[in-house]
Amino acid sequence: MANIRAVQKALDALGIGKLEARPWRRSVVLEGRVRTWQDYIRAGYAAAGKGFKGVVNDIEVEGLEREREYIPPVRDNTLEGKQFDVIVIGGGVIGCAIARELTRWQLRVAVLEKEDDVAKQTSSRNNGMIHPGIAPARGTKKLHYNILGNRMYTQAARELGFALERCGSLILLEKSWYRLLAPLAKQQALQKGVDGVILLSRREVFRREPYATPAQRGGVLLPSAGVVAPYDVTVAFAENAVENGAQVFLHTMVQGFAMEHDRIARVLTNRGRIRAKVVVNAAGVWADKVAGWANDRFFTIHGRKGTIAILDKKTRAYQSGVLAMPRLGSKAHTKGGGINPTVEGNLLMGPNAVEVPWREDWSTGPEDMEFLLSRHLPLNTRLRPGDIITYFAGVRACTFEEDFVVEPSEYVANLVHAAGIQSPGLAAAPAIARDVAEMAVKLLSGVMEVRPNPRFNPVRRPNPRLTDLSLEERALLIRSNPAYGRIVCRCEAVSEGEIVAAVKSPVPALSVDAVKRRVRAGMGRCQGGFCTPAVLDILARETGVPPTRVVKGRPGSELVLAPTKEPGEGSADA
Amino acid sequence: MRKDWDVIVIGAGPAGLAAAAAACDAGAGVCLVERESRPGGILKQCIHDGFGLVRYGEKLTGPEYAWRDIEAVRRRNIPIWTETFLLELQRAGDGFVLTMQNREQAVFQLTARALVAATGCRERTARQIFIHGQRPAGIYTAGTVQHMINIQGYLPGRRCVILGSGDIGLIMARRLVLEGARVEGVYEIKPEPSGLTRNLVQCLQDYNIPLHLSTTVTRVLGRERVEGVVVCPADENLRPLPDRGRIVPCDTLVLSVGLIPENDILEPLGVELNPRTGGPVVDQRLAANVPGLFSCGNALHVNDLVDYVSESGEIAGRAAAAYALGRTQPSNHAELVPEGDILYAVPGRLDLAAGGKAVIYLRANRTIGNARLTISAGDKTVLRKRYPVLRPPEMERIVLDLADLPAGAGAVKLSLRGEENG
């Protein structure tokens, strides 16, 4: 039962200023002013769980610097007047998976992504876990989609040709008496639908993970847990969608909707106004903003940043699967991260969880590294700070209800939301995509006849990767195309042929970082020191632009500024 | 083409080229494997001069220095597989099997009785020294900048900050100015510079580029391209003092913060590495713990001058040839134990059975004056040397005649003691 008085009471109890709660449709809207972002977050959570569908947190924070949201510096009319059956807003793993599901039907599908590539935000900035489903509470969408999605990954990996390693996850118990609760936890996990739960004694943990922290007092092994490279998965979904007729438009930002009664009539973008019969909101950290354009903002997204450190491949031999040791009783809305293998043969540690007011600020700070070094590194006694080769941050798109929003809009006739998708969103992606596609098709059925796509081919042929091949296969490939014979990235042993293939793939890699996400050039221990100059030349040659126009990622991230032997501006002697 | 070799040298930089020529002169059948398209290693992009003073008594540019070694290898008809990448390295019998790939031969194997690893080093990166912020374009290691400017002809930035006063950083500071860029300053976290004195004078002072000691970069600003860096003073424990940070606007951050010997391909062989140098533990023949494996150049330890890189290549090449041709005795090793103010010393052990003269390279762990170096075995001191001043950036080279050691020496002590603020 929605109880506005309970919300108001909870807000008042915080003692952080005069805040007001008012009902709006089936949600609750919070208004007022607070001093800090932490207070804003506390207010949001205080209002959650009081029977409302969503918490819309419109509380202002005094003196808070507004976020410089990225807006692509492109303005043209290339999409003006175009018509699609479905527009998917957002080229993350959710949007791309939905697009691929939609191509099972004869539909004109477009993915609009404001960034320069797919998988640019949270979808390439997470730890790649395919969670087993033990963490979400019963009755949540998180649990439902996590359990289903985890199972669906086996087939998705086979069809789409991305690596999936079901290495299992081992949750270490911090205190001996947790062992008493373990059988209960196991029973609950099995009731939730988790595929396999095995209780391990302290000795059994050491047998499986000889370098596990001596602080462990046994553990819970979840064999269905796996890891993927999240950018590989996203690219695979996107490419298969394109192969089946969908279109991906990059540098294309949705900036509003033109509404006609209860329908989105046009999607307004920096590249023109587009007509769509159905719109899917998979806009990640900005999903609430997109909902707002359709006057359907019944939830607020807040960013929760996580920093992840990648360890040298030498460390892979020190651990067989995922290791984590959550602190029970802590209030953090995260499983707390741990140490994972990656499908490429590294270990990674993290992420931590920090509430942040900026949704696209992926900067890391010393305090994040200190947290990873003090909390995660000791889980494996063989690891050293010097094993870290790089680190980065991502921002989770959280609602205050801490659950996914996967549903057709209650008020807009042609809008489906796939919002608030945070951990375990990657694991849940295939299941969310299937449901969202069905919801979209159901809406379409009211306005058109929707037929299955007879030419849909679920199988993608990924570009060859030398490191996946036997020596014989490698030799054959090089003989057929000698560009595969020239190694460009020495740390990850990536050839020129692989880079050229990535540039020419269905969702082409047109920047140094996009190449890195496709083929790993620059992801190794020298972090691109040797290969960046070579990748730059290959990109310039293959895309026909001058080297000074080759970018690291977004427009404006040019790598070199001028040819030498021409006077540079700002010359010291000028 | 021949498949079985006495000696295979991995890497055709100055160390590998010298090793190949020396192995050939010692009578071994030898070839070189190089992953780049041309031999010469990093010297190809070092177009400044100052190379060769010790070895040739004249100042050469990097390409000139390399040219002499490349010619020496050509005259001896030593084959070089260029653009050839080593995929797997395995022991087989009493030798090695190398599985490689290139454009022409696709995948192929060579075998060798002895192996010289002359694989050089890589540069430490921004993340490895914990610089924070986002990851915009414009953060490069000094070697990458050198490659872009000198090999490719691209100017990577117009307004640059250089972190680290290593030699490549100093040289690139000058190079960037010569190409019309502005260098805001060189920042060094340590209280003293890491580069050679001559580079401090010729690259910074002569071009009025400020050097800020006990100062480091803690954060990069900018989203797409670098827009500035936060520089901070550091305390005596090299910890930045964040309260005293200030912003230096720039579009490029160039890092010269250390080199890491590259021996990753040797790991499957079970090679023993020295944690101080990052290179294999070797004896005076530069033989590693794996029989038949020799190491030289910057893969063994980071050298200050290429002349010493070449010298170590010659030693390793000669020793590898002797090993391959069955001219070595069973070894009898004594540890060479560094003491006092020594950062590291190479070699780490002495093969008393092999005898001859041992070339020992060492670095002091701090700047010291009135330093005394002694080599002793048991209670016998076999070598004494005095230095008015020793600085960590400058390597010392001494020659020890093993015949001077007492018979049956167990461990040999290498001791360095000096006074602070020399």
PDB file of N, CA and C in Angstrom, chain A residues 117-181:
ATOM      1  N   ASP A 117      30.702   4.665 -30.533  1.00  0.00           N
ATOM      2  CA  ASP A 117      30.739   3.212 -30.706  1.00  0.00           C
ATOM      3  C   ASP A 117      29.663   2.628 -29.791  1.00  0.00           C
ATOM      4  N   VAL A 118      29.349   1.363 -29.996  1.00  0.00           N
ATOM      5  CA  VAL A 118      28.492   0.681 -29.027  1.00  0.00           C
ATOM      6  C   VAL A 118      29.354   0.322 -27.809  1.00  0.00           C
ATOM      7  N   ALA A 119      28.698  -0.091 -26.730  1.00  0.00           N
ATOM      8  CA  ALA A 119      29.418  -0.519 -25.515  1.00  0.00           C
ATOM      9  C   ALA A 119      30.400   0.526 -25.013  1.00  0.00           C
ATOM     10  N   LYS A 120      29.979   1.800 -25.021  1.00  0.00           N
ATOM     11  CA  LYS A 120      30.926   2.829 -24.613  1.00  0.00           C
ATOM     12  C   LYS A 120      30.819   3.178 -23.138  1.00  0.00           C
ATOM     13  N   GLN A 121      29.649   2.999 -22.559  1.00  0.00           N
ATOM     14  CA  GLN A 121      29.525   3.453 -21.175  1.00  0.00           C
ATOM     15  C   GLN A 121      29.559   2.239 -20.243  1.00  0.00           C
ATOM     16  N   THR A 122      28.501   1.995 -19.512  1.00  0.00           N
ATOM     17  CA  THR A 122      28.556   0.935 -18.507  1.00  0.00           C
ATOM     18  C   THR A 122      28.857  -0.440 -19.121  1.00  0.00           C
ATOM     19  N   SER A 123      28.460  -0.633 -20.373  1.00  0.00           N
ATOM     20  CA  SER A 123      28.634  -1.959 -20.985  1.00  0.00           C
ATOM     21  C   SER A 123      30.093  -2.326 -21.265  1.00  0.00           C
ATOM     22  N   SER A 124      30.991  -1.366 -21.215  1.00  0.00           N
ATOM     23  CA  SER A 124      32.408  -1.767 -21.327  1.00  0.00           C
ATOM     24  C   SER A 124      33.151  -1.444 -20.041  1.00  0.00           C
ATOM     25  N   ARG A 125      32.398  -1.035 -19.025  1.00  0.00           N
ATOM     26  CA  ARG A 125      33.038  -0.580 -17.799  1.00  0.00           C
ATOM     27  C   ARG A 125      32.502  -1.382 -16.619  1.00  0.00           C
ATOM     28  N   ASN A 126      32.502  -2.690 -16.771  1.00  0.00           N
ATOM     29  CA  ASN A 126      32.069  -3.553 -15.675  1.00  0.00           C
ATOM     30  C   ASN A 126      32.953  -4.783 -15.653  1.00  0.00           C
ATOM     31  N   ASN A 127      32.711  -5.673 -14.693  1.00  0.00           N
ATOM     32  CA  ASN A 127      33.657  -6.775 -14.502  1.00  0.00           C
ATOM     33  C   ASN A 127      33.317  -8.031 -15.299  1.00  0.00           C
ATOM     34  N   GLY A 128      32.301  -7.965 -16.154  1.00  0.00           N
ATOM     35  CA  GLY A 128      32.042  -9.086 -17.056  1.00  0.00           C
ATOM     36  C   GLY A 128      31.435 -10.307 -16.394  1.00  0.00           C
ATOM     37  N   MET A 129      30.861 -10.118 -15.186  1.00  0.00           N
ATOM     38  CA  MET A 129      30.317 -11.270 -14.458  1.00  0.00           C
ATOM     39  C   MET A 129      28.962 -11.697 -15.014  1.00  0.00           C
ATOM     40  N   ILE A 130      28.830 -12.987 -15.227  1.00  0.00           N
ATOM     41  CA  ILE A 130      27.517 -13.578 -15.463  1.00  0.00           C
ATOM     42  C   ILE A 130      27.120 -14.187 -14.120  1.00  0.00           C
ATOM     43  N   HIS A 131      26.426 -13.369 -13.331  1.00  0.00           N
ATOM     44  CA  HIS A 131      26.131 -13.737 -11.946  1.00  0.00           C
ATOM     45  C   HIS A 131      25.227 -14.962 -11.884  1.00  0.00           C
ATOM     46  N   PRO A 132      25.386 -15.744 -10.843  1.00  0.00           N
ATOM     47  CA  PRO A 132      24.571 -16.960 -10.713  1.00  0.00           C
ATOM     48  C   PRO A 132      23.148 -16.665 -10.248  1.00  0.00           C
ATOM     49  N   GLY A 133      22.906 -15.485  -9.683  1.00  0.00           N
ATOM     50  CA  GLY A 133      21.553 -15.148  -9.244  1.00  0.00           C
ATOM     51  C   GLY A 133      21.329 -15.344  -7.764  1.00  0.00           C
ATOM     52  N   ILE A 134      22.380 -15.441  -7.004  1.00  0.00           N
ATOM     53  CA  ILE A 134      22.197 -15.665  -5.567  1.00  0.00           C
ATOM     54  C   ILE A 134      21.890 -14.376  -4.823  1.00  0.00           C
ATOM     55  N   ALA A 135      22.304 -13.237  -5.401  1.00  0.00           N
ATOM     56  CA  ALA A 135      22.218 -11.984  -4.649  1.00  0.00           C
ATOM     57  C   ALA A 135      20.836 -11.323  -4.682  1.00  0.00           C
ATOM     58  N   PRO A 136      20.137 -11.255  -5.815  1.00  0.00           N
ATOM     59  CA  PRO A 136      18.883 -10.497  -5.819  1.00  0.00           C
ATOM     60  C   PRO A 136      17.829 -11.139  -4.918  1.00  0.00           C
ATOM     61  N   ALA A 137      16.985 -10.281  -4.386  1.00  0.00           N
ATOM     62  CA  ALA A 137      15.943 -10.767  -3.478  1.00  0.00           C
ATOM     63  C   ALA A 137      14.829 -11.446  -4.271  1.00  0.00           C
ATOM     64  N   ARG A 138      14.114 -12.327  -3.595  1.00  0.00           N
ATOM     65  CA  ARG A 138      13.000 -13.022  -4.254  1.00  0.00           C
ATOM     66  C   ARG A 138      11.909 -12.030  -4.589  1.00  0.00           C
ATOM     67  N   GLY A 139      11.262 -12.276  -5.712  1.00  0.00           N
ATOM     68  CA  GLY A 139      10.179 -11.401  -6.134  1.00  0.00           C
ATOM     69  C   GLY A 139      10.642 -10.205  -6.946  1.00  0.00           C
ATOM     70  N   THR A 140      11.949 -10.047  -7.136  1.00  0.00           N
ATOM     71  CA  THR A 140      12.435  -8.904  -7.907  1.00  0.00           C
ATOM     72  C   THR A 140      12.617  -9.291  -9.373  1.00  0.00           C
ATOM     73  N   LYS A 141      12.551  -8.259 -10.212  1.00  0.00           N
ATOM     74  CA  LYS A 141      12.858  -8.481 -11.630  1.00  0.00           C
ATOM     75  C   LYS A 141      14.327  -8.853 -11.795  1.00  0.00           C
ATOM     76  N   LYS A 142      15.157  -8.277 -10.944  1.00  0.00           N
ATOM     77  CA  LYS A 142      16.581  -8.620 -10.987  1.00  0.00           C
ATOM     78  C   LYS A 142      16.774 -10.126 -10.907  1.00  0.00           C
ATOM     79  N   LEU A 143      16.093 -10.757  -9.949  1.00  0.00           N
ATOM     80  CA  LEU A 143      16.272 -12.199  -9.770  1.00  0.00           C
ATOM     81  C   LEU A 143      15.731 -12.965 -10.980  1.00  0.00           C
ATOM     82  N   HIS A 144      14.532 -12.598 -11.384  1.00  0.00           N
ATOM     83  CA  HIS A 144      13.898 -13.281 -12.506  1.00  0.00           C
ATOM     84  C   HIS A 144      14.800 -13.261 -13.746  1.00  0.00           C
ATOM     85  N   TYR A 145      15.244 -12.066 -14.110  1.00  0.00           N
ATOM     86  CA  TYR A 145      16.038 -11.957 -15.339  1.00  0.00           C
ATOM     87  C   TYR A 145      17.460 -12.477 -15.169  1.00  0.00           C
ATOM     88  N   ASN A 146      17.990 -12.407 -13.963  1.00  0.00           N
ATOM     89  CA  ASN A 146      19.337 -12.928 -13.720  1.00  0.00           C
ATOM     90  C   ASN A 146      19.373 -14.442 -13.923  1.00  0.00           C
ATOM     91  N   ILE A 147      18.408 -15.123 -13.304  1.00  0.00           N
ATOM     92  CA  ILE A 147      18.382 -16.587 -13.405  1.00  0.00           C
ATOM     93  C   ILE A 147      18.203 -17.015 -14.874  1.00  0.00           C
ATOM     94  N   LEU A 148      17.234 -16.378 -15.552  1.00  0.00           N
ATOM     95  CA  LEU A 148      16.984 -16.750 -16.953  1.00  0.00           C
ATOM     96  C   LEU A 148      18.177 -16.375 -17.846  1.00  0.00           C
ATOM     97  N   GLY A 149      18.668 -15.159 -17.630  1.00  0.00           N
ATOM     98  CA  GLY A 149      19.755 -14.663 -18.483  1.00  0.00           C
ATOM     99  C   GLY A 149      21.000 -15.512 -18.343  1.00  0.00           C
ATOM    100  N   ASN A 150      21.307 -15.891 -17.123  1.00  0.00           N
ATOM    101  CA  ASN A 150      22.477 -16.737 -16.897  1.00  0.00           C
ATOM    102  C   ASN A 150      22.375 -17.990 -17.759  1.00  0.00           C
ATOM    103  N   ARG A 151      21.198 -18.628 -17.744  1.00  0.00           N
ATOM    104  CA  ARG A 151      21.021 -19.863 -18.534  1.00  0.00           C
ATOM    105  C   ARG A 151      21.132 -19.578 -20.035  1.00  0.00           C
ATOM    106  N   MET A 152      20.612 -18.419 -20.456  1.00  0.00           N
ATOM    107  CA  MET A 152      20.575 -18.122 -21.894  1.00  0.00           C
ATOM    108  C   MET A 152      21.967 -17.847 -22.465  1.00  0.00           C
ATOM    109  N   TYR A 153      22.908 -17.515 -21.595  1.00  0.00           N
ATOM    110  CA  TYR A 153      24.240 -17.165 -22.104  1.00  0.00           C
ATOM    111  C   TYR A 153      24.927 -18.311 -22.844  1.00  0.00           C
ATOM    112  N   THR A 154      24.647 -19.538 -22.437  1.00  0.00           N
ATOM    113  CA  THR A 154      25.321 -20.660 -23.089  1.00  0.00           C
ATOM    114  C   THR A 154      25.002 -20.668 -24.578  1.00  0.00           C
ATOM    115  N   GLN A 155      23.710 -20.534 -24.881  1.00  0.00           N
ATOM    116  CA  GLN A 155      23.301 -20.535 -26.293  1.00  0.00           C
ATOM    117  C   GLN A 155      23.756 -19.257 -26.999  1.00  0.00           C
ATOM    118  N   ALA A 156      23.655 -18.126 -26.313  1.00  0.00           N
ATOM    119  CA  ALA A 156      24.062 -16.859 -26.933  1.00  0.00           C
ATOM    120  C   ALA A 156      25.544 -16.900 -27.316  1.00  0.00           C
ATOM    121  N   ALA A 157      26.352 -17.445 -26.421  1.00  0.00           N
ATOM    122  CA  ALA A 157      27.790 -17.499 -26.693  1.00  0.00           C
ATOM    123  C   ALA A 157      28.065 -18.385 -27.898  1.00  0.00           C
ATOM    124  N   ARG A 158      27.320 -19.496 -27.980  1.00  0.00           N
ATOM    125  CA  ARG A 158      27.528 -20.421 -29.092  1.00  0.00           C
ATOM    126  C   ARG A 158      27.080 -19.774 -30.407  1.00  0.00           C
ATOM    127  N   GLU A 159      25.922 -19.134 -30.388  1.00  0.00           N
ATOM    128  CA  GLU A 159      25.407 -18.546 -31.625  1.00  0.00           C
ATOM    129  C   GLU A 159      26.228 -17.336 -32.069  1.00  0.00           C
ATOM    130  N   LEU A 160      26.610 -16.518 -31.115  1.00  0.00           N
ATOM    131  CA  LEU A 160      27.222 -15.242 -31.472  1.00  0.00           C
ATOM    132  C   LEU A 160      28.749 -15.287 -31.476  1.00  0.00           C
ATOM    133  N   GLY A 161      29.303 -16.396 -30.990  1.00  0.00           N
ATOM    134  CA  GLY A 161      30.749 -16.551 -31.082  1.00  0.00           C
ATOM    135  C   GLY A 161      31.537 -15.646 -30.158  1.00  0.00           C
ATOM    136  N   PHE A 162      31.013 -15.414 -28.957  1.00  0.00           N
ATOM    137  CA  PHE A 162      31.851 -14.729 -27.956  1.00  0.00           C
ATOM    138  C   PHE A 162      32.254 -15.723 -26.873  1.00  0.00           C
ATOM    139  N   ALA A 163      33.325 -15.386 -26.172  1.00  0.00           N
ATOM    140  CA  ALA A 163      33.852 -16.304 -25.167  1.00  0.00           C
ATOM    141  C   ALA A 163      33.022 -16.199 -23.889  1.00  0.00           C
ATOM    142  N   LEU A 164      32.672 -17.354 -23.351  1.00  0.00           N
ATOM    143  CA  LEU A 164      31.986 -17.444 -22.062  1.00  0.00           C
ATOM    144  C   LEU A 164      32.721 -18.507 -21.263  1.00  0.00           C
ATOM    145  N   GLU A 165      33.151 -18.132 -20.095  1.00  0.00           N
ATOM    146  CA  GLU A 165      33.850 -19.102 -19.263  1.00  0.00           C
ATOM    147  C   GLU A 165      33.068 -19.268 -17.973  1.00  0.00           C
ATOM    148  N   ARG A 166      32.511 -20.456 -17.801  1.00  0.00           N
ATOM    149  CA  ARG A 166      31.769 -20.687 -16.547  1.00  0.00           C
ATOM    150  C   ARG A 166      32.771 -21.177 -15.509  1.00  0.00           C
ATOM    151  N   CYS A 167      33.473 -20.220 -14.965  1.00  0.00           N
ATOM    152  CA  CYS A 167      34.562 -20.556 -14.046  1.00  0.00           C
ATOM    153  C   CYS A 167      34.065 -20.735 -12.622  1.00  0.00           C
ATOM    154  N   GLY A 168      32.793 -20.438 -12.380  1.00  0.00           N
ATOM    155  CA  GLY A 168      32.261 -20.577 -11.030  1.00  0.00           C
ATOM    156  C   GLY A 168      32.665 -19.413 -10.139  1.00  0.00           C
ATOM    157  N   SER A 169      31.829 -19.191  -9.133  1.00  0.00           N
ATOM    158  CA  SER A 169      32.111 -18.111  -8.189  1.00  0.00           C
ATOM    159  C   SER A 169      32.160 -18.710  -6.792  1.00  0.00           C
ATOM    160  N   LEU A 170      33.169 -18.331  -6.044  1.00  0.00           N
ATOM    161  CA  LEU A 170      33.343 -18.866  -4.701  1.00  0.00           C
ATOM    162  C   LEU A 170      33.222 -17.712  -3.718  1.00  0.00           C
ATOM    163  N   ILE A 171      32.144 -17.757  -2.944  1.00  0.00           N
ATOM    164  CA  ILE A 171      31.931 -16.715  -1.934  1.00  0.00           C
ATOM    165  C   ILE A 171      32.557 -17.209  -0.637  1.00  0.00           C
ATOM    166  N   LEU A 172      33.596 -16.522  -0.212  1.00  0.00           N
ATOM    167  CA  LEU A 172      34.310 -16.957   0.985  1.00  0.00           C
ATOM    168  C   LEU A 172      33.582 -16.453   2.223  1.00  0.00           C
ATOM    169  N   LEU A 173      33.558 -17.287   3.236  1.00  0.00           N
ATOM    170  CA  LEU A 173      32.916 -16.903   4.494  1.00  0.00           C
ATOM    171  C   LEU A 173      33.977 -16.307   5.405  1.00  0.00           C
ATOM    172  N   GLU A 174      33.597 -15.190   6.005  1.00  0.00           N
ATOM    173  CA  GLU A 174      34.568 -14.443   6.783  1.00  0.00           C
ATOM    174  C   GLU A 174      34.674 -14.971   8.207  1.00  0.00           C
ATOM    175  N   LYS A 175      33.552 -15.492   8.728  1.00  0.00           N
ATOM    176  CA  LYS A 175      33.545 -15.945  10.119  1.00  0.00           C
ATOM    177  C   LYS A 175      33.053 -17.390  10.173  1.00  0.00           C
ATOM    178  N   SER A 176      33.594 -18.139  11.128  1.00  0.00           N
ATOM    179  CA  SER A 176      33.271 -19.566  11.210  1.00  0.00           C
ATOM    180  C   SER A 176      31.775 -19.801  11.381  1.00  0.00           C
ATOM    181  N   TRP A 177      31.134 -18.946  12.170  1.00  0.00           N
ATOM    182  CA  TRP A 177      29.721 -19.229  12.473  1.00  0.00           C
ATOM    183  C   TRP A 177      28.812 -19.053  11.260  1.00  0.00           C
ATOM    184  N   TYR A 178      29.327 -18.388  10.201  1.00  0.00           N
ATOM    185  CA  TYR A 178      28.532 -18.310   8.976  1.00  0.00           C
ATOM    186  C   TYR A 178      28.254 -19.702   8.429  1.00  0.00           C
ATOM    187  N   ARG A 179      29.154 -20.647   8.778  1.00  0.00           N
ATOM    188  CA  ARG A 179      28.972 -22.008   8.299  1.00  0.00           C
ATOM    189  C   ARG A 179      27.630 -22.578   8.771  1.00  0.00           C
ATOM    190  N   LEU A 180      27.209 -22.122   9.930  1.00  0.00           N
ATOM    191  CA  LEU A 180      25.931 -22.612  10.455  1.00  0.00           C
ATOM    192  C   LEU A 180      24.773 -22.135   9.586  1.00  0.00           C
ATOM    193  N   LEU A 181      24.926 -20.931   9.034  1.00  0.00           N
ATOM    194  CA  LEU A 181      23.854 -20.371   8.205  1.00  0.00           C
ATOM    195  C   LEU A 181      23.919 -20.890   6.774  1.00  0.00           C
TER     196      LEU A 181
END
